């Protein structure tokens, strides 16, 4: 996202911290003046982050832990695990509050409908900001102890090479693909 679409979602979720891939930092910096709650941006990759008054922009590496101490947070099933934004076909995107229970349920249902096979690798290029890839691919495979190969994007010409490279035995695609 960029511009108004990006601004809307960041303001809507009322976050003060953003984790950003270095490739997209420019899109975020361009609208910082319209993001009053942002206090800190952690950037993955992309070189030295720029300096901005009032907002700390630093490498994600500065926030990494250095030990295996468990996080002191208790999560219960009804707690919100993530926000997934709608496509916005009827107006601005709406943030759907997805509970841990719901996300886990999506994964369990996928595994009941399509039981994973031992050693299976499921390939997909679907984005993890969508419930299909997040719940029915990633969470389902984690619950089953299976592996997932997540491609950066779909390519008609590179599809079979990607399948061979990943050693995938199944896939999750959209019908148009």
Short mmCIF file of N, CA and C in Angstrom, two decimals:
data_model
loop_
_atom_site.label_atom_id
_atom_site.label_comp_id
_atom_site.label_asym_id
_atom_site.label_seq_id
_atom_site.Cartn_x
_atom_site.Cartn_y
_atom_site.Cartn_z
N UNK A 1 0.82 -1.19 0.00
CA UNK A 1 0.00 0.00 0.00
C UNK A 1 0.86 1.25 0.00
N UNK A 2 0.24 2.32 -0.41
CA UNK A 2 0.89 3.63 -0.35
C UNK A 2 -0.20 4.68 -0.25
N UNK A 3 0.20 5.88 0.06
CA UNK A 3 -0.73 7.00 0.09
C UNK A 3 -1.89 6.79 1.06
N UNK A 4 -3.07 7.16 0.61
CA UNK A 4 -4.27 7.12 1.45
C UNK A 4 -4.62 5.72 1.93
N UNK A 5 -4.44 4.70 1.11
CA UNK A 5 -4.75 3.33 1.54
C UNK A 5 -3.87 2.93 2.73
N UNK A 6 -2.61 3.25 2.66
CA UNK A 6 -1.68 2.94 3.75
C UNK A 6 -2.01 3.78 4.98
N UNK A 7 -2.20 5.08 4.79
CA UNK A 7 -2.53 5.97 5.90
C UNK A 7 -3.77 5.51 6.63
N UNK A 8 -4.82 5.18 5.88
CA UNK A 8 -6.09 4.76 6.49
C UNK A 8 -5.90 3.57 7.44
N UNK A 9 -5.20 2.54 7.00
CA UNK A 9 -5.07 1.35 7.82
C UNK A 9 -4.21 1.61 9.06
N UNK A 10 -3.15 2.38 8.91
CA UNK A 10 -2.29 2.66 10.07
C UNK A 10 -3.03 3.52 11.09
N UNK A 11 -3.76 4.53 10.63
CA UNK A 11 -4.53 5.37 11.56
C UNK A 11 -5.67 4.57 12.18
N UNK A 12 -6.35 3.76 11.38
CA UNK A 12 -7.49 2.99 11.85
C UNK A 12 -7.12 2.03 12.98
N UNK A 13 -5.95 1.42 12.91
CA UNK A 13 -5.57 0.45 13.94
C UNK A 13 -4.91 1.10 15.15
N UNK A 14 -4.70 2.40 15.11
CA UNK A 14 -4.18 3.18 16.25
C UNK A 14 -2.84 2.68 16.76
N UNK A 15 -1.98 2.23 15.89
CA UNK A 15 -0.69 1.74 16.32
C UNK A 15 0.30 2.88 16.54
N UNK A 16 1.27 2.64 17.40
CA UNK A 16 2.35 3.60 17.59
C UNK A 16 3.68 3.02 17.09
N UNK A 17 3.68 1.72 16.78
CA UNK A 17 4.87 1.01 16.31
C UNK A 17 4.57 0.36 14.97
N UNK A 18 5.48 0.53 14.00
CA UNK A 18 5.34 -0.11 12.70
C UNK A 18 6.58 -0.93 12.41
N UNK A 19 6.39 -2.18 11.98
CA UNK A 19 7.47 -3.01 11.47
C UNK A 19 7.37 -2.90 9.96
N UNK A 20 8.47 -2.54 9.30
CA UNK A 20 8.42 -2.24 7.88
C UNK A 20 9.60 -2.86 7.16
N UNK A 21 9.36 -3.49 6.03
CA UNK A 21 10.43 -3.96 5.19
C UNK A 21 11.09 -2.75 4.53
N UNK A 22 12.41 -2.78 4.43
CA UNK A 22 13.14 -1.66 3.87
C UNK A 22 12.67 -1.24 2.49
N UNK A 23 12.17 -2.19 1.70
CA UNK A 23 11.69 -1.88 0.35
C UNK A 23 10.47 -0.96 0.36
N UNK A 24 9.74 -0.92 1.48
CA UNK A 24 8.50 -0.13 1.56
C UNK A 24 8.62 1.09 2.46
N UNK A 25 9.79 1.30 3.05
CA UNK A 25 9.95 2.40 3.98
C UNK A 25 9.64 3.76 3.35
N UNK A 26 10.01 3.93 2.10
CA UNK A 26 9.75 5.20 1.41
C UNK A 26 8.25 5.53 1.39
N UNK A 27 7.41 4.52 1.19
CA UNK A 27 5.95 4.73 1.19
C UNK A 27 5.48 5.22 2.55
N UNK A 28 6.06 4.70 3.60
CA UNK A 28 5.68 5.07 4.96
C UNK A 28 6.18 6.46 5.31
N UNK A 29 7.43 6.74 4.99
CA UNK A 29 8.02 8.04 5.30
C UNK A 29 7.25 9.15 4.58
N UNK A 30 6.75 8.88 3.38
CA UNK A 30 6.02 9.89 2.60
C UNK A 30 4.76 10.38 3.29
N UNK A 31 4.17 9.57 4.18
CA UNK A 31 2.91 9.95 4.84
C UNK A 31 3.07 10.14 6.34
N UNK A 32 4.30 10.14 6.85
CA UNK A 32 4.51 10.26 8.30
C UNK A 32 3.82 11.47 8.91
N UNK A 33 3.75 12.57 8.19
CA UNK A 33 3.09 13.76 8.71
C UNK A 33 1.61 13.56 8.98
N UNK A 34 1.01 12.53 8.37
CA UNK A 34 -0.41 12.24 8.55
C UNK A 34 -0.65 11.05 9.48
N UNK A 35 0.39 10.64 10.21
CA UNK A 35 0.31 9.51 11.14
C UNK A 35 0.67 9.98 12.54
N UNK A 36 -0.25 10.65 13.23
CA UNK A 36 0.06 11.28 14.51
C UNK A 36 0.47 10.32 15.62
N UNK A 37 0.06 9.06 15.57
CA UNK A 37 0.35 8.13 16.67
C UNK A 37 1.69 7.41 16.52
N UNK A 38 2.28 7.43 15.34
CA UNK A 38 3.51 6.67 15.11
C UNK A 38 4.67 7.29 15.90
N UNK A 39 5.30 6.45 16.74
CA UNK A 39 6.45 6.89 17.54
C UNK A 39 7.73 6.17 17.14
N UNK A 40 7.57 4.93 16.61
CA UNK A 40 8.75 4.12 16.30
C UNK A 40 8.48 3.26 15.08
N UNK A 41 9.49 3.17 14.19
CA UNK A 41 9.43 2.32 13.01
C UNK A 41 10.66 1.43 13.05
N UNK A 42 10.44 0.12 13.03
CA UNK A 42 11.53 -0.84 12.96
C UNK A 42 11.60 -1.36 11.53
N UNK A 43 12.77 -1.22 10.92
CA UNK A 43 12.95 -1.53 9.50
C UNK A 43 13.77 -2.80 9.32
N UNK A 44 13.24 -3.72 8.50
CA UNK A 44 13.96 -4.95 8.18
C UNK A 44 14.67 -4.75 6.84
N UNK A 45 15.99 -4.80 6.88
CA UNK A 45 16.78 -4.64 5.66
C UNK A 45 16.72 -3.21 5.14
N UNK A 46 17.37 -2.96 4.02
CA UNK A 46 17.25 -1.66 3.36
C UNK A 46 18.28 -0.62 3.75
N UNK A 47 19.34 -0.99 4.45
CA UNK A 47 20.38 -0.02 4.75
C UNK A 47 20.06 0.85 5.95
N UNK A 48 20.73 1.98 6.03
CA UNK A 48 20.58 2.90 7.17
C UNK A 48 19.25 3.65 7.07
N UNK A 49 18.37 3.51 8.07
CA UNK A 49 17.08 4.21 8.05
C UNK A 49 17.28 5.72 8.12
N UNK A 50 16.38 6.48 7.48
CA UNK A 50 16.48 7.94 7.53
C UNK A 50 16.10 8.47 8.92
N UNK A 51 16.47 9.68 9.22
CA UNK A 51 16.11 10.32 10.48
C UNK A 51 14.88 11.19 10.27
N UNK A 52 13.95 11.16 11.21
CA UNK A 52 12.75 11.99 11.15
C UNK A 52 12.48 12.54 12.54
N UNK A 53 12.18 13.82 12.63
CA UNK A 53 11.87 14.43 13.92
C UNK A 53 10.62 13.80 14.52
N UNK A 54 10.69 13.43 15.79
CA UNK A 54 9.53 12.92 16.51
C UNK A 54 9.26 11.44 16.32
N UNK A 55 9.92 10.78 15.35
CA UNK A 55 9.70 9.36 15.10
C UNK A 55 11.06 8.66 15.10
N UNK A 56 11.18 7.61 15.89
CA UNK A 56 12.41 6.82 15.92
C UNK A 56 12.33 5.82 14.78
N UNK A 57 13.27 5.88 13.86
CA UNK A 57 13.34 4.92 12.76
C UNK A 57 14.67 4.20 12.90
N UNK A 58 14.59 2.89 13.16
CA UNK A 58 15.82 2.13 13.38
C UNK A 58 15.68 0.71 12.85
N UNK A 59 16.79 0.04 12.76
CA UNK A 59 16.83 -1.32 12.25
C UNK A 59 16.06 -2.26 13.19
N UNK A 60 15.38 -3.21 12.62
CA UNK A 60 14.69 -4.23 13.41
C UNK A 60 15.67 -4.96 14.32
N UNK A 61 16.91 -5.07 13.89
CA UNK A 61 17.92 -5.76 14.69
C UNK A 61 18.10 -5.14 16.07
N UNK A 62 17.81 -3.84 16.23
CA UNK A 62 17.97 -3.19 17.54
C UNK A 62 16.94 -3.70 18.55
N UNK A 63 15.86 -4.31 18.07
CA UNK A 63 14.80 -4.78 18.96
C UNK A 63 14.83 -6.30 19.17
N UNK A 64 15.77 -6.97 18.53
CA UNK A 64 15.85 -8.43 18.67
C UNK A 64 16.37 -8.80 20.06
N UNK A 65 15.81 -9.86 20.61
CA UNK A 65 16.29 -10.38 21.88
C UNK A 65 17.58 -11.17 21.68
N UNK A 66 18.26 -11.42 22.77
CA UNK A 66 19.52 -12.15 22.69
C UNK A 66 19.52 -13.41 23.54
N UNK A 67 18.35 -13.85 23.95
CA UNK A 67 18.26 -15.07 24.73
C UNK A 67 16.93 -15.75 24.43
N UNK A 68 16.67 -16.84 25.09
CA UNK A 68 15.45 -17.62 24.86
C UNK A 68 14.41 -17.40 25.96
N UNK A 69 14.50 -16.30 26.69
CA UNK A 69 13.55 -16.02 27.75
C UNK A 69 12.15 -15.91 27.17
N UNK A 70 11.19 -16.69 27.69
CA UNK A 70 9.82 -16.60 27.16
C UNK A 70 9.23 -15.21 27.36
N UNK A 71 8.37 -14.83 26.46
CA UNK A 71 7.66 -13.57 26.57
C UNK A 71 6.64 -13.72 27.70
N UNK A 72 6.61 -12.77 28.61
CA UNK A 72 5.72 -12.84 29.77
C UNK A 72 4.33 -12.33 29.43
N UNK A 73 3.67 -13.00 28.51
CA UNK A 73 2.32 -12.62 28.10
C UNK A 73 1.46 -13.87 28.06
N UNK A 74 0.30 -13.81 28.65
CA UNK A 74 -0.64 -14.91 28.59
C UNK A 74 -1.68 -14.59 27.52
N UNK A 75 -1.83 -15.48 26.58
CA UNK A 75 -2.79 -15.30 25.49
C UNK A 75 -3.92 -16.29 25.69
N UNK A 76 -5.15 -15.80 25.59
CA UNK A 76 -6.31 -16.69 25.67
C UNK A 76 -6.99 -16.71 24.30
N UNK A 77 -7.77 -17.74 24.02
CA UNK A 77 -8.34 -17.92 22.68
C UNK A 77 -9.09 -16.71 22.12
N UNK A 78 -9.80 -15.97 22.96
CA UNK A 78 -10.60 -14.86 22.43
C UNK A 78 -9.79 -13.59 22.19
N UNK A 79 -8.52 -13.56 22.61
CA UNK A 79 -7.67 -12.40 22.36
C UNK A 79 -7.46 -12.19 20.86
N UNK A 80 -7.30 -10.95 20.46
CA UNK A 80 -7.08 -10.62 19.06
C UNK A 80 -5.66 -11.03 18.66
N UNK A 81 -5.56 -11.81 17.60
CA UNK A 81 -4.24 -12.22 17.10
C UNK A 81 -3.75 -11.28 16.01
N UNK A 82 -4.68 -10.73 15.23
CA UNK A 82 -4.27 -9.84 14.13
C UNK A 82 -5.49 -9.09 13.60
N UNK A 83 -5.21 -8.07 12.83
CA UNK A 83 -6.24 -7.38 12.06
C UNK A 83 -6.02 -7.71 10.60
N UNK A 84 -7.06 -8.09 9.92
CA UNK A 84 -6.98 -8.32 8.47
C UNK A 84 -7.96 -7.35 7.84
N UNK A 85 -7.44 -6.52 6.95
CA UNK A 85 -8.26 -5.48 6.34
C UNK A 85 -8.97 -5.99 5.10
N UNK A 86 -10.24 -5.60 4.96
CA UNK A 86 -11.05 -5.96 3.80
C UNK A 86 -10.50 -5.23 2.57
N UNK A 87 -10.99 -5.62 1.42
CA UNK A 87 -10.51 -5.00 0.18
C UNK A 87 -11.03 -3.59 0.00
N UNK A 88 -12.06 -3.21 0.72
CA UNK A 88 -12.58 -1.85 0.63
C UNK A 88 -13.47 -1.60 -0.57
N UNK A 89 -14.16 -2.64 -1.04
CA UNK A 89 -15.00 -2.47 -2.22
C UNK A 89 -16.22 -1.59 -1.97
N UNK A 90 -16.64 -1.45 -0.71
CA UNK A 90 -17.82 -0.62 -0.41
C UNK A 90 -17.43 0.63 0.37
N UNK A 91 -16.18 1.03 0.30
CA UNK A 91 -15.69 2.19 1.04
C UNK A 91 -14.33 1.87 1.59
N UNK A 92 -13.87 2.65 2.56
CA UNK A 92 -12.55 2.38 3.14
C UNK A 92 -12.47 0.97 3.72
N UNK A 93 -11.29 0.37 3.65
CA UNK A 93 -11.08 -0.97 4.21
C UNK A 93 -11.45 -0.99 5.67
N UNK A 94 -12.01 -2.10 6.10
CA UNK A 94 -12.38 -2.27 7.49
C UNK A 94 -11.46 -3.31 8.12
N UNK A 95 -10.98 -3.02 9.31
CA UNK A 95 -10.11 -3.97 10.01
C UNK A 95 -10.93 -5.04 10.69
N UNK A 96 -10.77 -6.28 10.25
CA UNK A 96 -11.46 -7.42 10.87
C UNK A 96 -10.58 -7.94 12.00
N UNK A 97 -11.13 -7.95 13.21
CA UNK A 97 -10.38 -8.40 14.38
C UNK A 97 -10.45 -9.92 14.43
N UNK A 98 -9.33 -10.58 14.20
CA UNK A 98 -9.27 -12.03 14.12
C UNK A 98 -8.70 -12.56 15.44
N UNK A 99 -9.50 -13.36 16.13
CA UNK A 99 -9.04 -13.92 17.42
C UNK A 99 -8.12 -15.12 17.18
N UNK A 100 -7.36 -15.47 18.21
CA UNK A 100 -6.52 -16.65 18.13
C UNK A 100 -7.37 -17.89 17.88
N UNK A 101 -8.53 -17.95 18.53
CA UNK A 101 -9.42 -19.09 18.36
C UNK A 101 -9.89 -19.21 16.91
N UNK A 102 -10.28 -18.10 16.30
CA UNK A 102 -10.77 -18.14 14.92
C UNK A 102 -9.65 -18.57 13.97
N UNK A 103 -8.48 -17.99 14.13
CA UNK A 103 -7.36 -18.31 13.24
C UNK A 103 -6.99 -19.78 13.36
N UNK A 104 -6.94 -20.27 14.59
CA UNK A 104 -6.65 -21.68 14.82
C UNK A 104 -7.75 -22.57 14.23
N UNK A 105 -9.00 -22.14 14.37
CA UNK A 105 -10.12 -22.90 13.82
C UNK A 105 -10.03 -23.03 12.29
N UNK A 106 -9.62 -21.96 11.61
CA UNK A 106 -9.44 -22.01 10.16
C UNK A 106 -8.40 -23.09 9.81
N UNK A 107 -7.30 -23.11 10.54
CA UNK A 107 -6.26 -24.11 10.29
C UNK A 107 -6.74 -25.53 10.56
N UNK A 108 -7.45 -25.72 11.67
CA UNK A 108 -7.97 -27.06 12.00
C UNK A 108 -8.98 -27.53 10.96
N UNK A 109 -9.87 -26.60 10.52
CA UNK A 109 -10.87 -26.98 9.51
C UNK A 109 -10.21 -27.36 8.19
N UNK A 110 -9.19 -26.62 7.79
CA UNK A 110 -8.49 -26.98 6.54
C UNK A 110 -7.88 -28.37 6.67
N UNK A 111 -7.30 -28.68 7.83
CA UNK A 111 -6.67 -29.98 8.01
C UNK A 111 -7.68 -31.12 8.09
N UNK A 112 -8.90 -30.83 8.55
CA UNK A 112 -9.94 -31.86 8.54
C UNK A 112 -10.44 -32.10 7.11
N UNK A 113 -10.57 -31.03 6.35
CA UNK A 113 -11.07 -31.15 4.96
C UNK A 113 -10.03 -31.72 4.01
N UNK A 114 -8.79 -31.29 4.19
CA UNK A 114 -7.68 -31.75 3.35
C UNK A 114 -6.57 -32.21 4.29
N UNK A 115 -6.66 -33.45 4.76
CA UNK A 115 -5.68 -33.92 5.73
C UNK A 115 -4.26 -33.86 5.15
N UNK A 116 -3.35 -33.22 5.88
CA UNK A 116 -1.98 -33.14 5.39
C UNK A 116 -1.30 -34.51 5.43
N UNK A 117 -0.45 -34.75 4.46
CA UNK A 117 0.30 -36.00 4.40
C UNK A 117 1.67 -35.79 5.04
N UNK A 118 2.22 -36.84 5.60
CA UNK A 118 3.54 -36.73 6.22
C UNK A 118 4.57 -36.26 5.20
N UNK A 119 5.38 -35.28 5.59
CA UNK A 119 6.42 -34.75 4.72
C UNK A 119 5.92 -33.77 3.67
N UNK A 120 4.64 -33.44 3.73
CA UNK A 120 4.06 -32.54 2.73
C UNK A 120 4.64 -31.13 2.82
N UNK A 121 4.82 -30.52 1.67
CA UNK A 121 5.20 -29.11 1.57
C UNK A 121 4.13 -28.44 0.72
N UNK A 122 3.43 -27.48 1.30
CA UNK A 122 2.40 -26.75 0.57
C UNK A 122 2.98 -25.44 0.06
N UNK A 123 2.83 -25.22 -1.24
CA UNK A 123 3.34 -24.01 -1.89
C UNK A 123 2.20 -23.03 -2.10
N UNK A 124 2.48 -21.75 -1.91
CA UNK A 124 1.51 -20.72 -2.23
C UNK A 124 2.22 -19.39 -2.47
N UNK A 125 1.57 -18.56 -3.24
CA UNK A 125 2.05 -17.20 -3.45
C UNK A 125 1.03 -16.20 -2.92
N UNK A 126 0.02 -16.70 -2.20
CA UNK A 126 -1.01 -15.83 -1.66
C UNK A 126 -0.42 -14.99 -0.52
N UNK A 127 -0.86 -13.75 -0.38
CA UNK A 127 -0.28 -12.87 0.65
C UNK A 127 -0.73 -13.25 2.06
N UNK A 128 0.19 -13.12 3.01
CA UNK A 128 -0.10 -13.47 4.40
C UNK A 128 -1.01 -12.47 5.09
N UNK A 129 -1.37 -11.38 4.40
CA UNK A 129 -2.34 -10.45 5.00
C UNK A 129 -3.76 -10.86 4.64
N UNK A 130 -3.94 -12.05 4.07
CA UNK A 130 -5.25 -12.58 3.72
C UNK A 130 -5.48 -13.85 4.54
N UNK A 131 -6.71 -14.09 4.97
CA UNK A 131 -7.03 -15.21 5.85
C UNK A 131 -6.71 -16.57 5.22
N UNK A 132 -6.81 -16.70 3.89
CA UNK A 132 -6.53 -17.98 3.26
C UNK A 132 -5.08 -18.39 3.48
N UNK A 133 -4.16 -17.51 3.16
CA UNK A 133 -2.74 -17.86 3.32
C UNK A 133 -2.35 -17.93 4.79
N UNK A 134 -2.85 -17.02 5.59
CA UNK A 134 -2.48 -16.99 7.00
C UNK A 134 -3.07 -18.18 7.76
N UNK A 135 -4.37 -18.40 7.64
CA UNK A 135 -5.03 -19.45 8.41
C UNK A 135 -4.99 -20.82 7.77
N UNK A 136 -5.41 -20.89 6.50
CA UNK A 136 -5.56 -22.18 5.83
C UNK A 136 -4.24 -22.71 5.27
N UNK A 137 -3.22 -21.89 5.22
CA UNK A 137 -1.91 -22.38 4.78
C UNK A 137 -0.93 -22.40 5.95
N UNK A 138 -0.56 -21.25 6.44
CA UNK A 138 0.49 -21.16 7.44
C UNK A 138 0.09 -21.81 8.77
N UNK A 139 -1.03 -21.39 9.35
CA UNK A 139 -1.46 -21.95 10.64
C UNK A 139 -1.80 -23.43 10.49
N UNK A 140 -2.49 -23.80 9.42
CA UNK A 140 -2.83 -25.21 9.20
C UNK A 140 -1.57 -26.07 9.15
N UNK A 141 -0.56 -25.62 8.43
CA UNK A 141 0.66 -26.40 8.33
C UNK A 141 1.42 -26.43 9.66
N UNK A 142 1.42 -25.32 10.40
CA UNK A 142 2.06 -25.32 11.72
C UNK A 142 1.36 -26.32 12.65
N UNK A 143 0.03 -26.34 12.62
CA UNK A 143 -0.72 -27.27 13.48
C UNK A 143 -0.45 -28.72 13.11
N UNK A 144 -0.22 -28.98 11.83
CA UNK A 144 0.00 -30.35 11.36
C UNK A 144 1.47 -30.76 11.39
N UNK A 145 2.35 -29.82 11.70
CA UNK A 145 3.78 -30.14 11.66
C UNK A 145 4.28 -30.27 10.23
N UNK A 146 3.56 -29.67 9.30
CA UNK A 146 3.95 -29.72 7.88
C UNK A 146 4.69 -28.42 7.53
N UNK A 147 5.23 -28.36 6.33
CA UNK A 147 5.98 -27.19 5.90
C UNK A 147 5.21 -26.43 4.83
N UNK A 148 5.52 -25.13 4.74
CA UNK A 148 4.93 -24.27 3.72
C UNK A 148 6.05 -23.54 2.99
N UNK A 149 5.87 -23.40 1.70
CA UNK A 149 6.79 -22.61 0.89
C UNK A 149 5.99 -21.43 0.36
N UNK A 150 6.39 -20.23 0.74
CA UNK A 150 5.63 -19.04 0.37
C UNK A 150 6.43 -18.23 -0.63
N UNK A 151 5.91 -18.18 -1.86
CA UNK A 151 6.58 -17.45 -2.93
C UNK A 151 6.27 -15.97 -2.84
N UNK A 152 7.16 -15.17 -3.38
CA UNK A 152 6.99 -13.72 -3.34
C UNK A 152 5.81 -13.25 -4.18
N UNK A 153 5.59 -13.90 -5.31
CA UNK A 153 4.49 -13.51 -6.19
C UNK A 153 4.20 -14.66 -7.16
N UNK A 154 3.08 -14.58 -7.84
CA UNK A 154 2.72 -15.58 -8.84
C UNK A 154 3.33 -15.23 -10.19
N UNK A 155 3.85 -16.22 -10.85
CA UNK A 155 4.40 -16.05 -12.20
C UNK A 155 3.98 -17.24 -13.03
N UNK A 156 3.25 -16.99 -14.10
CA UNK A 156 2.84 -18.08 -14.99
C UNK A 156 4.07 -18.78 -15.55
N UNK A 157 5.03 -18.00 -16.05
CA UNK A 157 6.21 -18.59 -16.68
C UNK A 157 7.14 -19.27 -15.68
N UNK A 158 7.13 -18.85 -14.43
CA UNK A 158 8.02 -19.43 -13.43
C UNK A 158 7.36 -20.41 -12.48
N UNK A 159 6.07 -20.69 -12.69
CA UNK A 159 5.31 -21.51 -11.75
C UNK A 159 5.95 -22.89 -11.52
N UNK A 160 6.18 -23.65 -12.59
CA UNK A 160 6.69 -25.02 -12.41
C UNK A 160 8.12 -25.03 -11.87
N UNK A 161 8.92 -24.04 -12.26
CA UNK A 161 10.27 -23.93 -11.68
C UNK A 161 10.18 -23.69 -10.17
N UNK A 162 9.24 -22.87 -9.75
CA UNK A 162 9.03 -22.57 -8.33
C UNK A 162 8.58 -23.82 -7.58
N UNK A 163 7.71 -24.60 -8.19
CA UNK A 163 7.24 -25.85 -7.56
C UNK A 163 8.42 -26.82 -7.41
N UNK A 164 9.21 -26.95 -8.47
CA UNK A 164 10.39 -27.84 -8.41
C UNK A 164 11.38 -27.37 -7.35
N UNK A 165 11.66 -26.07 -7.32
CA UNK A 165 12.62 -25.52 -6.37
C UNK A 165 12.19 -25.77 -4.93
N UNK A 166 10.90 -25.58 -4.66
CA UNK A 166 10.37 -25.72 -3.31
C UNK A 166 10.11 -27.16 -2.90
N UNK A 167 10.09 -28.07 -3.89
CA UNK A 167 9.77 -29.48 -3.65
C UNK A 167 8.35 -29.65 -3.09
N UNK A 168 7.47 -28.72 -3.48
CA UNK A 168 6.09 -28.75 -2.99
C UNK A 168 5.35 -29.98 -3.50
N UNK A 169 4.50 -30.51 -2.63
CA UNK A 169 3.66 -31.64 -2.98
C UNK A 169 2.20 -31.25 -3.08
N UNK A 170 1.89 -30.02 -2.68
CA UNK A 170 0.52 -29.49 -2.82
C UNK A 170 0.63 -27.97 -2.93
N UNK A 171 -0.47 -27.36 -3.29
CA UNK A 171 -0.44 -25.92 -3.44
C UNK A 171 -1.75 -25.27 -3.06
N UNK A 172 -1.68 -23.98 -2.77
CA UNK A 172 -2.88 -23.20 -2.50
C UNK A 172 -2.84 -21.99 -3.43
N UNK A 173 -3.82 -21.95 -4.34
CA UNK A 173 -3.88 -20.89 -5.35
C UNK A 173 -5.30 -20.35 -5.43
N UNK A 174 -5.47 -19.27 -6.14
CA UNK A 174 -6.79 -18.76 -6.50
C UNK A 174 -7.17 -19.35 -7.85
N UNK A 175 -8.45 -19.48 -8.11
CA UNK A 175 -8.91 -20.10 -9.34
C UNK A 175 -8.33 -19.45 -10.58
N UNK A 176 -8.20 -18.12 -10.59
CA UNK A 176 -7.68 -17.45 -11.78
C UNK A 176 -6.22 -17.78 -12.05
N UNK A 177 -5.53 -18.23 -11.04
CA UNK A 177 -4.12 -18.61 -11.24
C UNK A 177 -4.04 -19.97 -11.91
#
